[in-house]
Amino acid sequence: MLIALSVTLLGSLSVGLIQESEAAKGQGVGLPQIGSNKVCGDRLCSEPAISHSSQKEYQIDTTSQTGECKSNEGTTRTFYIAADEVEWDYAPLGLNQMKAHEFNEDENVFVENTPDRIGSKYIKALYREYTDETFSKLKPRTSEWQHLGTLGPIIHAEVCDAIKVVFKNNSDELNYSVHPHGVFYDKDSEGSEYNDGTSVNNRSDGIVAPGQIHTYNWSVPQRAGPGPNDPSSIVWMYHSHVDSPMDTNSGLVGPIVITSKGMADSTGRPMDVDREMVSLFTVSDENSSHYLCENLEKFTDETCDNEKLIEDDDFAESNLMHGINGYVYGNLPGQTVQKGEHVRWYLIGMGTEVDLHTPHWHGNTVLWNGMRVDVMELMPASLKTVDFIPDNVGTWMFHCHVNDHISAGMMSLFKVI
């Protein structure tokens, strides 16, 4: 009886909505859409919701792989990026900077180095930028980008540009690649190895052997750029895709920022913002890194031959580094902005089912998709772009609001001056 009643009510509601929709069409308007109000400064805009009949103008042109872009219309932007094996410290200051004290017993689970615990230092593979094709000189990372930490260099481009990534694998033994999200690529520039039915000539991109160089060519069609509800730039990412879980846990992740056509400066950065920030929230599972055995041998008295240790839950927990850009417990440097400037903040999530993150800015708010918030939601392999005009001077917490992640160190500080 209850089921029949529910079906009857649902059917009546559906009929009512259809009738209301038809009536609206007769008056030349569309039904209002959920979340259609936009925020203008501190007030709601009076813009009407986009009607169903007007949505066609926002559809991607599927007749061309590059949308509205013409051949050789944009700039070719070249990046020299290598996968380098480095020693990385998640807590280089040696203190819990959130509380300005030495690490306590619970915090030392993750950062203390003992005969059978690795501590805060790990060998990792990171994307690093070089000045030219010789890969003999690292491109200096300026103070503006100091906060990127383990992230690779930002690849900036504008809609209709071409991106050329000359990639060298500087690993001693491991194969790596560069796989992009969002942009357009042919099979020989996908950077992912799987049984896709292509010829051997089109598969050199998926596995770049140690010491080898591969050039990836990507284009930036309209569909890779900001949509109608996005700001002038949005974030994508690139990462190694030979063994994606292990490659990314080892550290090979970087951001791609695409700016709307006509909104980029000569470097590809958005002209309407004063500063860009990028934050990667992820639990780096060093147990699932290519370098676990090497890290054990370098930083402890143990080896991977000790199966009892490798299978120990407490040992495994000690290698789950809950970081923001590869830093824990407030050790992340360089997050300084000025009051009143226009900051665009790009958020990246990676990881597994434990990587459900809620970035929270204390003392200030951000705009996302027309809504004013101070907490965002990030899923694994998700990407968000927010706008931020800081109005509250001081040193503030920026952290994941998941309780377990707070305790494990997924916290940082940002300054408004």
Coordinates of C-alpha atoms in Angstrom, one line a residue:
M1 CA 0.0 0.0 0.0
L2 CA 2.8 2.4 0.9
I3 CA 4.7 1.6 -2.2
A4 CA 1.7 2.1 -4.4
L5 CA 1.0 5.4 -2.7
S6 CA 4.6 6.5 -3.2
V7 CA 4.5 5.6 -6.9
T8 CA 1.2 7.5 -7.3
L9 CA 2.6 10.6 -5.6
L10 CA 5.8 10.4 -7.6
G11 CA 3.8 10.1 -10.8
S12 CA 1.7 13.0 -10.0
L13 CA 4.7 15.1 -9.1
S14 CA 6.4 14.1 -12.4
V15 CA 3.3 15.1 -14.4
G16 CA 3.1 18.4 -12.5
L17 CA 6.7 19.2 -13.4
I18 CA 6.2 18.3 -17.0
Q19 CA 3.2 20.5 -17.2
E20 CA 5.0 23.3 -15.5
S21 CA 8.0 22.9 -17.9
E22 CA 5.7 23.0 -20.9
A23 CA 4.0 26.1 -19.6
A24 CA 7.4 27.7 -19.1
K25 CA 8.4 26.9 -22.6
G26 CA 5.3 28.5 -23.9
Q27 CA 6.3 31.8 -22.2
G28 CA 9.8 31.5 -23.7
V29 CA 11.7 30.8 -20.4
G30 CA 13.4 27.8 -18.9
L31 CA 13.1 26.3 -15.5
P32 CA 15.5 27.7 -12.9
Q33 CA 18.5 25.5 -12.3
I34 CA 19.9 24.5 -8.9
G35 CA 22.8 26.6 -7.8
S36 CA 22.3 29.2 -10.6
N37 CA 22.8 32.2 -8.3
K38 CA 26.3 33.7 -8.7
V39 CA 28.1 35.7 -6.1
C40 CA 29.3 39.3 -7.0
G41 CA 31.6 40.4 -4.3
D42 CA 29.6 40.1 -1.1
R43 CA 26.2 40.1 -2.7
L44 CA 24.2 37.8 -5.1
C45 CA 24.1 38.8 -8.7
S46 CA 20.7 39.3 -10.2
E47 CA 21.6 37.3 -13.3
P48 CA 18.8 34.9 -14.4
A49 CA 19.5 31.2 -14.6
I50 CA 20.7 29.9 -17.9
S51 CA 17.7 28.6 -19.8
H52 CA 17.7 25.2 -21.4
S53 CA 17.2 26.8 -24.8
S54 CA 20.3 29.0 -24.4
Q55 CA 22.7 26.2 -23.3
K56 CA 23.7 25.4 -26.9
E57 CA 26.2 28.3 -27.0
Y58 CA 28.2 26.6 -24.3
Q59 CA 28.5 23.2 -26.1
I60 CA 31.9 22.1 -27.3
D61 CA 32.4 22.1 -31.0
T62 CA 32.7 18.4 -31.7
T63 CA 33.3 18.9 -35.4
S64 CA 36.9 19.7 -34.7
Q65 CA 39.4 18.1 -32.3
T66 CA 40.7 21.5 -31.4
G67 CA 37.4 23.3 -31.0
E68 CA 37.6 26.8 -32.3
C69 CA 41.4 26.9 -32.6
K70 CA 43.1 27.4 -36.0
S71 CA 46.3 25.8 -37.0
N72 CA 49.4 27.6 -35.6
E73 CA 47.1 30.1 -33.9
G74 CA 48.7 30.0 -30.5
T75 CA 52.1 29.9 -28.9
T76 CA 54.2 26.7 -28.6
R77 CA 55.3 26.5 -25.0
T78 CA 58.3 24.3 -24.3
F79 CA 59.2 22.7 -21.0
Y80 CA 62.3 20.6 -20.1
I81 CA 61.3 18.3 -17.3
A82 CA 63.1 15.4 -15.8
A83 CA 62.3 12.7 -13.3
D84 CA 65.0 13.1 -10.7
E85 CA 65.7 10.9 -7.7
V86 CA 66.2 13.1 -4.6
E87 CA 66.2 12.9 -0.8
W88 CA 63.1 14.6 0.5
D89 CA 62.3 15.7 4.0
Y90 CA 58.6 16.0 5.0
A91 CA 59.5 18.0 8.1
P92 CA 62.8 19.9 7.4
L93 CA 62.3 22.3 10.3
G94 CA 62.4 19.4 12.8
L95 CA 59.4 20.9 14.7
N96 CA 55.6 20.9 14.7
Q97 CA 55.3 24.5 13.4
M98 CA 51.6 24.5 14.1
K99 CA 52.3 24.5 17.8
A100 CA 56.0 25.7 17.8
H101 CA 57.2 22.7 19.8
E102 CA 59.1 19.5 19.3
F103 CA 57.1 16.5 18.0
N104 CA 55.2 14.6 20.7
E105 CA 54.8 10.9 20.9
D106 CA 51.8 10.6 18.6
E107 CA 53.5 12.9 16.0
N108 CA 56.8 11.0 16.2
V109 CA 54.9 7.9 14.8
F110 CA 55.4 9.6 11.4
V111 CA 58.6 11.7 11.7
E112 CA 61.0 10.0 14.2
N113 CA 63.9 8.1 12.7
T114 CA 64.8 4.9 14.7
P115 CA 66.6 1.7 13.9
D116 CA 63.4 0.3 12.4
R117 CA 61.5 3.5 11.4
I118 CA 62.4 5.6 8.4
G119 CA 61.3 9.0 9.9
S120 CA 60.7 12.1 7.8
K121 CA 63.3 11.7 5.1
Y122 CA 62.6 9.6 2.0
I123 CA 64.2 9.0 -1.4
K124 CA 61.6 10.1 -3.9
A125 CA 61.3 10.7 -7.6
L126 CA 60.2 14.3 -8.4
Y127 CA 59.6 16.2 -11.6
R128 CA 62.1 19.1 -11.9
E129 CA 62.5 21.7 -14.6
Y130 CA 65.7 22.3 -16.5
T131 CA 66.8 25.3 -18.6
D132 CA 67.3 23.5 -21.9
E133 CA 67.5 20.2 -23.7
T134 CA 70.9 19.3 -22.3
F135 CA 69.4 18.8 -18.8
S136 CA 72.6 20.1 -17.3
K137 CA 71.2 23.0 -15.3
L138 CA 68.1 23.1 -13.1
K139 CA 65.8 26.0 -13.6
P140 CA 65.8 27.9 -10.3
R141 CA 62.5 27.8 -8.4
T142 CA 61.7 31.3 -7.3
S143 CA 60.3 32.3 -3.9
E144 CA 56.9 32.6 -5.5
W145 CA 56.9 28.9 -6.2
Q146 CA 58.7 27.7 -3.1
H147 CA 55.4 26.4 -1.7
L148 CA 55.1 23.8 -4.6
G149 CA 57.3 21.4 -2.6
T150 CA 57.2 17.9 -4.2
L151 CA 55.0 19.1 -7.1
G152 CA 56.6 19.4 -10.5
P153 CA 56.8 22.8 -12.3
I154 CA 53.6 24.4 -13.3
I155 CA 52.9 24.0 -17.0
H156 CA 51.1 27.3 -18.0
A157 CA 49.3 27.6 -21.4
E158 CA 46.5 29.4 -23.0
V159 CA 43.6 28.0 -25.0
C160 CA 44.8 27.4 -28.6
D161 CA 48.5 27.0 -27.5
A162 CA 50.6 24.0 -28.1
I163 CA 52.6 22.4 -25.2
K164 CA 55.9 20.6 -25.8
V165 CA 57.4 18.7 -22.9
V166 CA 60.9 17.3 -23.4
F167 CA 61.1 14.7 -20.7
K168 CA 64.2 12.9 -19.5
N169 CA 64.1 10.0 -17.1
N170 CA 67.0 10.4 -14.7
S171 CA 66.1 7.4 -12.7
D172 CA 68.8 4.8 -12.2
E173 CA 66.6 1.8 -12.8
L174 CA 62.9 2.7 -13.2
N175 CA 60.8 3.5 -16.2
Y176 CA 58.7 6.7 -16.0
S177 CA 56.5 8.8 -18.2
V178 CA 54.4 12.0 -18.3
H179 CA 50.7 11.6 -18.7
P180 CA 48.5 14.8 -18.8
H181 CA 44.9 15.4 -17.9
G182 CA 42.6 17.7 -19.8
V183 CA 44.7 18.6 -22.8
F184 CA 44.5 17.0 -26.3
Y185 CA 47.1 14.4 -27.4
D186 CA 47.8 11.8 -29.9
K187 CA 48.6 8.2 -28.9
D188 CA 52.4 8.9 -29.1
S189 CA 52.1 11.6 -26.5
E190 CA 49.6 10.0 -24.0
G191 CA 52.3 8.9 -21.6
S192 CA 50.5 5.7 -20.6
E193 CA 51.3 2.1 -21.4
Y194 CA 48.5 -0.4 -21.9
N195 CA 47.1 -2.7 -24.6
D196 CA 45.6 0.0 -26.8
G197 CA 46.1 -1.7 -30.2
T198 CA 48.6 0.9 -31.5
S199 CA 51.9 0.1 -33.2
V200 CA 55.3 0.0 -31.5
N201 CA 56.1 3.4 -33.0
N202 CA 53.3 5.0 -31.1
R203 CA 54.2 3.5 -27.7
S204 CA 57.5 5.0 -26.9
D205 CA 55.7 7.6 -24.8
G206 CA 54.3 5.1 -22.3
I207 CA 57.6 3.8 -21.0
V208 CA 60.6 6.1 -21.0
A209 CA 63.6 4.0 -19.9
P210 CA 66.3 5.3 -17.5
G211 CA 68.5 7.9 -19.3
Q212 CA 66.2 8.2 -22.2
I213 CA 64.4 11.3 -23.5
H214 CA 60.9 11.5 -25.0
T215 CA 59.1 14.6 -26.4
Y216 CA 55.4 14.9 -25.6
N217 CA 53.3 17.2 -27.8
W218 CA 49.9 18.3 -26.5
S219 CA 47.5 20.9 -27.8
V220 CA 45.1 23.0 -25.8
P221 CA 41.6 23.0 -27.4
Q222 CA 38.7 25.0 -26.1
R223 CA 37.5 22.0 -24.1
A224 CA 40.7 22.0 -22.1
G225 CA 40.1 25.6 -21.0
P226 CA 37.7 27.1 -18.5
G227 CA 34.0 26.4 -18.9
P228 CA 31.2 29.0 -18.7
N229 CA 31.1 28.9 -14.8
D230 CA 34.9 28.8 -14.3
P231 CA 37.3 31.7 -13.6
S232 CA 39.8 32.7 -16.3
S233 CA 42.1 29.7 -15.5
I234 CA 41.7 26.2 -14.3
V235 CA 44.0 23.4 -13.1
W236 CA 44.7 20.0 -14.6
M237 CA 47.6 17.8 -13.7
Y238 CA 50.3 15.5 -15.1
H239 CA 51.8 12.4 -13.6
S240 CA 53.8 9.3 -14.4
H241 CA 51.5 6.5 -15.6
V242 CA 53.9 3.4 -16.0
D243 CA 52.7 2.1 -12.6
S244 CA 50.4 5.0 -11.7
P245 CA 49.9 4.2 -7.9
M246 CA 53.6 3.6 -7.2
D247 CA 54.8 6.4 -9.5
T248 CA 52.6 9.0 -7.8
N249 CA 53.4 7.7 -4.3
S250 CA 57.0 8.1 -5.3
G251 CA 56.3 11.7 -6.0
L252 CA 55.7 12.2 -9.8
V253 CA 52.8 14.7 -9.9
G254 CA 52.7 18.2 -11.3
P255 CA 50.1 20.9 -12.2
I256 CA 48.9 22.2 -15.6
V257 CA 47.1 25.6 -15.6
I258 CA 45.1 26.5 -18.7
T259 CA 43.9 30.1 -19.2
S260 CA 41.1 31.3 -21.4
K261 CA 42.0 32.6 -24.8
G262 CA 42.9 36.2 -24.6
M263 CA 43.3 36.2 -20.8
A264 CA 46.9 35.0 -20.6
D265 CA 50.1 37.1 -20.4
S266 CA 53.2 36.2 -22.4
T267 CA 54.1 33.4 -20.0
G268 CA 50.7 31.8 -20.2
R269 CA 49.6 33.0 -16.8
P270 CA 46.2 34.6 -16.2
M271 CA 46.3 38.4 -16.4
D272 CA 43.5 39.0 -14.0
V273 CA 45.1 37.6 -10.9
D274 CA 48.0 38.8 -8.8
R275 CA 49.2 35.5 -7.5
E276 CA 48.7 31.8 -8.0
M277 CA 48.9 29.1 -5.4
V278 CA 48.8 25.3 -5.8
S279 CA 48.1 22.7 -3.1
L280 CA 48.3 18.9 -3.4
F281 CA 46.4 17.1 -0.6
T282 CA 47.4 13.4 -0.5
V283 CA 48.4 10.7 1.9
S284 CA 51.7 9.6 0.3
D285 CA 52.0 5.9 1.0
E286 CA 55.7 5.3 1.1
N287 CA 55.0 1.6 1.6
S288 CA 53.8 1.7 -2.0
S289 CA 56.7 3.7 -3.3
H290 CA 59.3 2.3 -5.7
Y291 CA 61.9 3.3 -3.1
L292 CA 60.7 1.5 0.1
C293 CA 63.6 -1.0 0.2
E294 CA 66.1 1.7 -0.7
N295 CA 64.7 3.9 2.1
L296 CA 64.9 1.1 4.6
E297 CA 68.6 0.5 3.8
K298 CA 69.5 4.2 3.8
F299 CA 67.7 5.4 6.9
T300 CA 67.3 2.4 9.2
D301 CA 69.2 -0.7 10.3
E302 CA 66.7 -3.0 8.5
T303 CA 66.1 -4.3 4.9
C304 CA 63.1 -5.5 3.0
D305 CA 64.3 -9.1 3.8
N306 CA 62.6 -8.5 7.2
E307 CA 59.2 -9.6 6.1
K308 CA 57.8 -9.4 9.7
L309 CA 58.6 -5.7 9.7
I310 CA 57.2 -5.0 6.2
E311 CA 54.0 -6.7 7.2
D312 CA 53.7 -4.9 10.6
D313 CA 50.8 -2.5 10.8
D314 CA 52.6 0.0 12.9
F315 CA 55.5 0.2 10.5
A316 CA 53.1 0.6 7.6
E317 CA 51.3 3.4 9.5
S318 CA 54.6 5.2 10.1
N319 CA 55.1 5.5 6.3
L320 CA 51.7 7.1 5.6
M321 CA 52.8 10.7 5.1
H322 CA 49.7 13.0 5.4
G323 CA 51.1 16.0 3.5
I324 CA 50.3 19.2 1.7
N325 CA 52.8 19.5 -1.2
G326 CA 55.0 17.0 0.6
Y327 CA 55.2 18.7 4.0
V328 CA 53.6 17.8 7.3
Y329 CA 52.9 19.6 10.6
G330 CA 53.2 23.2 9.3
N331 CA 56.6 22.7 7.6
L332 CA 55.3 23.9 4.3
P333 CA 57.1 27.2 3.3
G334 CA 56.2 30.1 1.1
Q335 CA 52.4 30.5 1.6
T336 CA 52.4 34.2 1.9
V337 CA 49.8 36.5 0.2
Q338 CA 49.0 40.2 0.5
K339 CA 45.8 41.7 1.8
G340 CA 43.4 42.7 -1.1
E341 CA 45.3 41.0 -3.9
H342 CA 43.5 38.6 -6.2
V343 CA 44.8 35.1 -5.5
R344 CA 43.9 32.1 -7.6
W345 CA 44.3 28.9 -5.6
Y346 CA 44.4 25.5 -7.4
L347 CA 43.6 22.4 -5.4
I348 CA 44.7 18.8 -6.4
G349 CA 43.7 15.6 -4.8
M350 CA 45.4 12.3 -5.3
G351 CA 45.6 8.9 -3.6
T352 CA 43.2 6.1 -2.6
E353 CA 39.9 5.7 -0.7
V354 CA 41.5 7.3 2.4
D355 CA 42.1 10.5 0.4
L356 CA 38.9 12.3 1.1
H357 CA 40.1 15.8 2.0
T358 CA 38.5 19.0 3.1
P359 CA 40.9 21.9 2.7
H360 CA 40.0 24.7 5.1
W361 CA 41.3 28.3 5.2
H362 CA 41.1 29.9 8.6
G363 CA 40.3 33.6 8.9
N364 CA 39.4 34.1 5.3
T365 CA 36.9 32.8 2.6
V366 CA 37.2 31.8 -1.0
L367 CA 34.8 31.8 -4.0
W368 CA 34.1 28.5 -5.8
N369 CA 31.6 28.1 -8.6
G370 CA 29.8 31.2 -7.5
M371 CA 29.6 30.2 -3.9
R372 CA 31.5 31.7 -0.9
V373 CA 33.1 29.0 1.2
D374 CA 36.0 28.4 3.6
V375 CA 36.1 24.6 3.2
M376 CA 36.3 22.6 0.0
E377 CA 35.9 18.9 -0.8
L378 CA 38.6 17.0 -2.7
M379 CA 38.4 13.4 -3.9
P380 CA 41.3 11.3 -5.3
A381 CA 42.4 12.7 -8.8
S382 CA 40.0 15.6 -8.4
L383 CA 40.9 19.3 -9.3
K384 CA 39.3 22.5 -8.0
T385 CA 40.0 26.2 -8.7
V386 CA 39.0 28.9 -6.2
D387 CA 39.4 32.7 -6.1
F388 CA 40.7 34.3 -2.9
I389 CA 40.9 37.9 -2.0
P390 CA 42.4 37.9 1.5
D391 CA 41.0 40.6 3.9
N392 CA 42.2 39.4 7.3
V393 CA 45.9 40.0 8.1
G394 CA 47.7 37.4 10.2
T395 CA 49.1 33.9 10.2
W396 CA 46.4 31.4 9.6
M397 CA 45.9 27.7 9.5
F398 CA 45.3 25.9 6.1
H399 CA 44.6 22.3 6.6
C400 CA 42.5 19.2 5.9
H401 CA 39.6 19.1 8.3
V402 CA 39.4 15.3 8.5
N403 CA 40.2 14.6 12.1
D404 CA 42.6 11.7 11.5
H405 CA 44.4 13.7 8.8
I406 CA 44.8 16.6 11.2
S407 CA 46.4 14.4 13.8
A408 CA 48.7 12.9 11.2
G409 CA 50.1 16.3 10.1
M410 CA 48.0 17.5 7.1
M411 CA 48.3 21.1 8.3
S412 CA 50.1 24.2 7.1
L413 CA 50.3 27.9 7.7
F414 CA 49.6 30.8 5.4
K415 CA 50.3 34.5 6.0
V416 CA 48.3 37.5 5.0
I417 CA 50.4 40.6 5.1

